[in-house]
Short mmCIF file of C-alpha atoms in Angstrom, two decimals:
data_model
loop_
_atom_site.label_atom_id
_atom_site.label_comp_id
_atom_site.label_asym_id
_atom_site.label_seq_id
_atom_site.Cartn_x
_atom_site.Cartn_y
_atom_site.Cartn_z
CA MET A 1108 25.27 -21.34 -4.45
CA PRO A 1109 22.12 -20.55 -2.43
CA SER A 1110 19.01 -20.07 -4.50
CA GLN A 1111 17.83 -16.51 -4.96
CA ARG A 1112 14.27 -15.63 -4.10
CA VAL A 1113 12.33 -14.19 -7.01
CA VAL A 1114 10.17 -11.27 -5.92
CA ALA A 1115 7.00 -10.90 -7.97
CA ALA A 1116 6.32 -7.47 -9.43
CA MET A 1117 3.65 -5.26 -7.91
CA ARG A 1118 0.45 -5.16 -9.91
CA ASP A 1119 -1.72 -2.04 -9.90
CA ILE A 1120 -5.40 -2.15 -10.83
CA VAL A 1121 -7.87 0.74 -10.97
CA LEU A 1122 -11.57 0.02 -10.47
CA ALA A 1123 -13.85 2.72 -11.86
CA GLU A 1124 -17.56 2.22 -12.38
CA GLU A 1125 -17.39 5.45 -14.37
CA PHE A 1126 -14.35 6.59 -16.32
CA ALA A 1127 -13.38 8.56 -19.41
CA PRO A 1128 -14.87 9.59 -21.76
CA PHE A 1129 -17.45 10.30 -19.00
CA ILE A 1130 -15.43 13.02 -17.30
CA GLY A 1131 -15.91 14.78 -14.00
CA GLY A 1132 -13.36 16.11 -11.56
CA ALA A 1133 -12.94 12.74 -9.82
CA HIS A 1134 -12.46 10.82 -13.08
CA LEU A 1135 -9.97 13.34 -14.44
CA TRP A 1136 -8.00 13.20 -11.18
CA MET A 1137 -7.70 9.42 -11.41
CA TYR A 1138 -6.81 9.58 -15.09
CA GLU A 1139 -4.05 12.15 -14.65
CA VAL A 1140 -2.53 10.29 -11.67
CA TYR A 1141 -2.36 6.82 -13.18
CA ARG A 1142 -1.41 7.70 -16.74
CA ARG A 1143 1.83 8.95 -15.16
CA TRP A 1144 2.40 5.75 -13.13
CA PRO A 1145 5.92 4.24 -13.41
CA HIS A 1146 4.58 0.92 -14.71
CA PRO A 1147 1.44 -0.29 -16.52
CA VAL A 1148 -1.88 0.10 -14.68
CA ARG A 1149 -4.90 -2.00 -15.58
CA VAL A 1150 -8.11 0.07 -15.52
CA ILE A 1151 -11.37 -1.87 -15.28
CA ALA A 1152 -14.03 0.62 -16.32
CA ARG A 1153 -17.55 0.81 -17.61
CA ASP A 1154 -18.19 0.05 -21.27
CA TYR A 1155 -20.11 2.95 -22.84
CA SER A 1156 -20.35 1.43 -26.32
CA GLN A 1157 -24.13 1.08 -26.04
CA VAL A 1158 -24.69 4.51 -24.54
CA ALA A 1159 -25.94 7.20 -26.92
CA GLU A 1160 -23.30 9.85 -27.72
CA LEU A 1161 -20.70 8.23 -25.46
CA GLY A 1162 -20.12 5.15 -27.64
CA SER A 1163 -18.26 6.97 -30.42
CA MET A 1164 -16.45 9.13 -27.87
CA GLN A 1165 -15.24 5.98 -26.11
CA THR A 1166 -13.98 4.44 -29.36
CA ASP A 1167 -12.02 7.60 -30.15
CA PHE A 1168 -10.70 7.90 -26.58
CA ASP A 1169 -9.60 4.28 -26.26
CA SER A 1170 -7.76 4.39 -29.61
CA LYS A 1171 -5.36 7.03 -28.29
CA GLU A 1172 -2.21 6.70 -26.19
CA HIS A 1173 -2.80 7.06 -22.44
CA GLY A 1174 0.62 6.63 -20.88
CA ALA A 1175 0.71 3.81 -18.32
CA LEU A 1176 -3.03 3.10 -18.55
CA ARG A 1177 -4.27 -0.18 -20.02
CA ILE A 1178 -8.04 0.27 -20.24
CA GLN A 1179 -10.28 -2.79 -20.03
CA ARG A 1180 -13.94 -2.08 -20.72
CA ALA A 1181 -16.56 -4.21 -19.01
CA ASN A 1182 -20.23 -4.26 -18.09
CA VAL A 1183 -19.85 -2.86 -14.59
CA THR A 1184 -23.04 -0.82 -14.44
CA PHE A 1185 -24.60 -0.89 -10.95
CA ARG A 1186 -28.35 -0.63 -10.57
CA SER A 1187 -27.79 0.75 -7.09
CA TRP A 1188 -25.06 0.77 -4.44
CA GLY A 1189 -27.15 -1.31 -2.03
CA VAL A 1190 -27.27 -5.02 -1.32
CA ARG A 1191 -29.74 -5.65 -4.13
CA SER A 1192 -26.79 -5.10 -6.48
CA PHE A 1193 -24.95 -8.09 -4.97
CA ARG A 1194 -24.44 -9.67 -8.39
CA ASP A 1195 -22.97 -6.44 -9.74
CA TYR A 1196 -20.53 -6.29 -6.83
CA LEU A 1197 -19.55 -9.91 -7.38
CA HIS A 1198 -19.06 -9.34 -11.11
CA LEU A 1199 -16.66 -6.42 -10.54
CA CYS A 1200 -14.82 -8.47 -7.91
CA ARG A 1201 -14.32 -11.30 -10.41
CA MET A 1202 -13.07 -8.87 -13.04
CA ALA A 1203 -10.48 -7.55 -10.60
CA GLY A 1204 -9.55 -11.05 -9.48
CA HIS A 1205 -8.79 -12.12 -13.06
CA SER A 1206 -6.25 -9.28 -13.30
CA LEU A 1207 -4.27 -10.35 -10.22
CA ASN A 1208 -1.09 -12.36 -10.24
CA ASP A 1209 -1.38 -15.78 -8.62
CA LYS A 1210 1.54 -15.07 -6.28
CA GLY A 1211 2.46 -11.40 -6.58
CA PRO A 1212 1.31 -8.46 -4.48
CA ALA A 1213 -1.23 -6.00 -5.83
CA ARG A 1214 -2.75 -2.63 -5.14
CA ILE A 1215 -6.37 -2.00 -6.02
CA HIS A 1216 -7.09 1.69 -6.51
CA CYS A 1217 -10.79 2.47 -6.20
CA LEU A 1218 -12.58 5.52 -7.56
CA LYS A 1219 -15.02 5.45 -4.62
CA ALA A 1220 -15.90 3.44 -1.52
CA LEU A 1221 -19.14 2.33 -3.17
CA PRO A 1222 -19.23 0.39 -5.31
CA GLU A 1223 -15.55 -0.10 -6.18
CA ALA A 1224 -13.84 -0.59 -2.80
CA LEU A 1225 -16.62 -2.78 -1.42
CA SER A 1226 -16.25 -4.99 -4.50
CA ALA A 1227 -12.71 -5.80 -3.35
CA TRP A 1228 -13.91 -7.25 -0.03
CA PRO A 1229 -13.77 -10.92 -1.14
CA LEU A 1230 -10.28 -10.36 -2.54
CA LYS A 1231 -9.09 -8.97 0.79
CA LEU A 1232 -10.54 -12.01 2.56
CA ARG A 1233 -8.81 -14.36 0.11
CA TYR A 1234 -5.40 -12.73 -0.27
CA GLY A 1235 -5.04 -10.83 3.00
CA ARG A 1236 -2.06 -8.47 3.21
CA ARG A 1237 -0.98 -9.31 -0.32
CA ILE A 1238 -3.72 -6.97 -1.49
CA ARG A 1239 -3.71 -3.28 -0.64
CA VAL A 1240 -6.89 -1.32 -1.27
CA ILE A 1241 -6.54 2.43 -1.85
CA THR A 1242 -9.86 4.29 -1.94
CA TYR A 1243 -10.42 7.84 -3.12
CA ALA A 1244 -12.86 10.12 -1.33
CA HIS A 1245 -14.43 13.08 -3.10
CA GLY A 1246 -17.09 14.14 -0.59
CA GLU A 1247 -20.45 14.00 -2.27
CA GLU A 1248 -20.67 10.21 -2.32
CA TYR A 1249 -20.37 10.12 1.48
CA LEU A 1250 -23.16 12.65 1.90
CA ILE A 1251 -25.31 10.40 -0.28
CA ALA A 1252 -24.34 7.37 1.81
CA LYS A 1253 -25.41 9.13 5.02
CA THR A 1254 -28.98 9.45 3.72
CA SER A 1255 -29.45 5.68 4.18
CA ARG A 1256 -28.53 3.33 7.01
CA GLU A 1257 -27.92 0.60 4.46
CA LEU A 1258 -25.49 2.72 2.44
CA THR A 1259 -23.83 4.03 5.60
CA CYS A 1260 -23.21 0.46 6.78
CA LEU A 1261 -21.80 -0.63 3.41
CA THR A 1262 -19.63 2.48 3.16
CA ARG A 1263 -18.25 1.85 6.66
CA ARG A 1264 -17.31 -1.71 5.63
CA ALA A 1265 -15.58 -0.39 2.51
CA LEU A 1266 -13.60 2.09 4.61
CA GLN A 1267 -12.65 -0.60 7.12
CA LEU A 1268 -11.20 -2.85 4.42
CA SER A 1269 -9.32 0.03 2.77
CA ASP A 1270 -5.64 0.24 3.67
CA LEU A 1271 -5.60 3.92 2.75
CA VAL A 1272 -8.23 6.52 1.89
CA ILE A 1273 -7.10 9.51 -0.14
CA ALA A 1274 -9.36 12.51 0.51
CA ASN A 1275 -9.39 15.54 -1.75
CA SER A 1276 -9.69 18.01 1.15
CA ASP A 1277 -9.73 18.29 4.94
CA SER A 1278 -13.48 18.84 4.71
CA THR A 1279 -13.93 15.53 2.88
CA ALA A 1280 -11.65 13.79 5.39
CA GLY A 1281 -13.94 15.00 8.16
CA ILE A 1282 -16.99 13.58 6.40
CA VAL A 1283 -15.24 10.24 5.98
CA ARG A 1284 -14.30 10.11 9.67
CA SER A 1285 -17.91 10.83 10.61
CA ILE A 1286 -18.75 7.43 9.11
CA ASN A 1287 -15.66 5.53 10.25
CA PRO A 1288 -13.45 7.42 12.75
CA ASN A 1289 -10.55 4.97 12.49
CA THR A 1290 -10.06 5.33 8.74
CA HIS A 1291 -6.43 5.75 7.67
CA ILE A 1292 -6.65 8.97 5.62
CA SER A 1293 -4.20 11.07 3.66
CA VAL A 1294 -5.36 14.40 2.27
CA ILE A 1295 -4.05 15.05 -1.23
CA HIS A 1296 -5.44 18.02 -3.11
CA PRO A 1297 -5.93 17.39 -6.85
CA GLY A 1298 -3.15 19.08 -8.77
CA VAL A 1299 -3.18 21.14 -11.93
CA CYS A 1300 -0.75 21.61 -14.79
CA VAL A 1301 0.30 25.20 -14.13
CA SER A 1302 1.60 25.66 -17.67
CA ASP A 1303 -2.01 25.41 -18.91
CA TYR A 1304 -2.72 28.66 -17.09
CA ASP A 1305 0.36 30.57 -18.20
CA ILE A 1306 -1.60 32.97 -20.38
CA PRO A 1307 0.30 35.70 -22.28
CA ALA A 1308 -0.34 39.21 -20.98
CA GLU A 1309 -1.75 40.33 -24.32
CA ARG A 1310 -4.44 37.65 -24.29
CA ARG A 1311 -5.40 38.53 -20.71
CA LYS A 1312 -5.68 42.19 -21.70
CA GLU A 1313 -7.93 41.31 -24.66
CA ALA A 1314 -10.19 39.18 -22.42
CA ARG A 1315 -10.51 41.99 -19.86
CA ILE A 1316 -11.47 44.46 -22.57
CA LEU A 1317 -14.02 41.98 -23.91
CA TRP A 1318 -15.67 41.55 -20.51
CA GLY A 1319 -15.25 45.16 -19.41
CA TRP A 1320 -12.97 44.43 -16.48
CA PRO A 1321 -10.52 47.15 -15.41
CA GLU A 1322 -6.85 46.21 -15.47
CA LYS A 1323 -6.46 46.09 -11.68
CA THR A 1324 -9.63 44.11 -11.03
CA VAL A 1325 -8.87 40.76 -9.35
CA VAL A 1326 -10.59 37.95 -11.27
CA LEU A 1327 -10.99 34.55 -9.62
CA ALA A 1328 -12.21 31.72 -11.85
CA MET A 1329 -13.20 28.23 -10.74
CA VAL A 1330 -14.83 25.38 -12.61
CA ALA A 1331 -16.85 23.72 -9.85
CA ARG A 1332 -20.04 23.89 -7.87
CA MET A 1333 -19.83 26.46 -5.10
CA GLU A 1334 -21.08 24.44 -2.13
CA PRO A 1335 -20.58 24.76 1.64
CA ARG A 1336 -19.14 21.23 1.86
CA LYS A 1337 -16.27 22.18 -0.49
CA ASN A 1338 -15.10 24.74 2.06
CA HIS A 1339 -13.86 27.27 -0.52
CA ALA A 1340 -13.29 29.89 2.14
#
């Protein structure tokens, strides 16, 4: 009988310099996506245990169930995103490398181009097509990168090594292409749990009375900064 080839399982790793309990829109998006993943996902994230107020929050957060997420805390604090943080980049790369299978394929999901995706550069050189790098783009980090030729150059390299960039809007995708036109981009708008906003009519009526809003007044609420780059119109 011919021998059967054993196919190694895909390994998924998330790199996040910042992660829960430090929560912003980008971190929550990553959290909600990967806690629903069909198999375990290793998250290499910053250790906040020595940070005032966040230490106890982290202990409480990490003690809870988070679906597919397997959170690994580490000292991945970057002094900057530039070349002077070479040791920090190398440290995060080593952390990711320790989580890879020796023979199996892997996807590295990066919160941002800098510093997470760029940290995967040595792994792409070593493992080639066995490693897929998926980088998220939120917008503001690219505007920051464009203020410096050094950061622009490093961001372009991170985009070039990324197999896929997931942008949160067409506006963000345009900013990314202004740095590296050939980037492979998919636009995926962050989702919401619609049931969280299924408010009973009686509660809505009470809130309108409280704020003095007539019944037929259209009320639009948004938790975000109203900025031109977010293209709300």
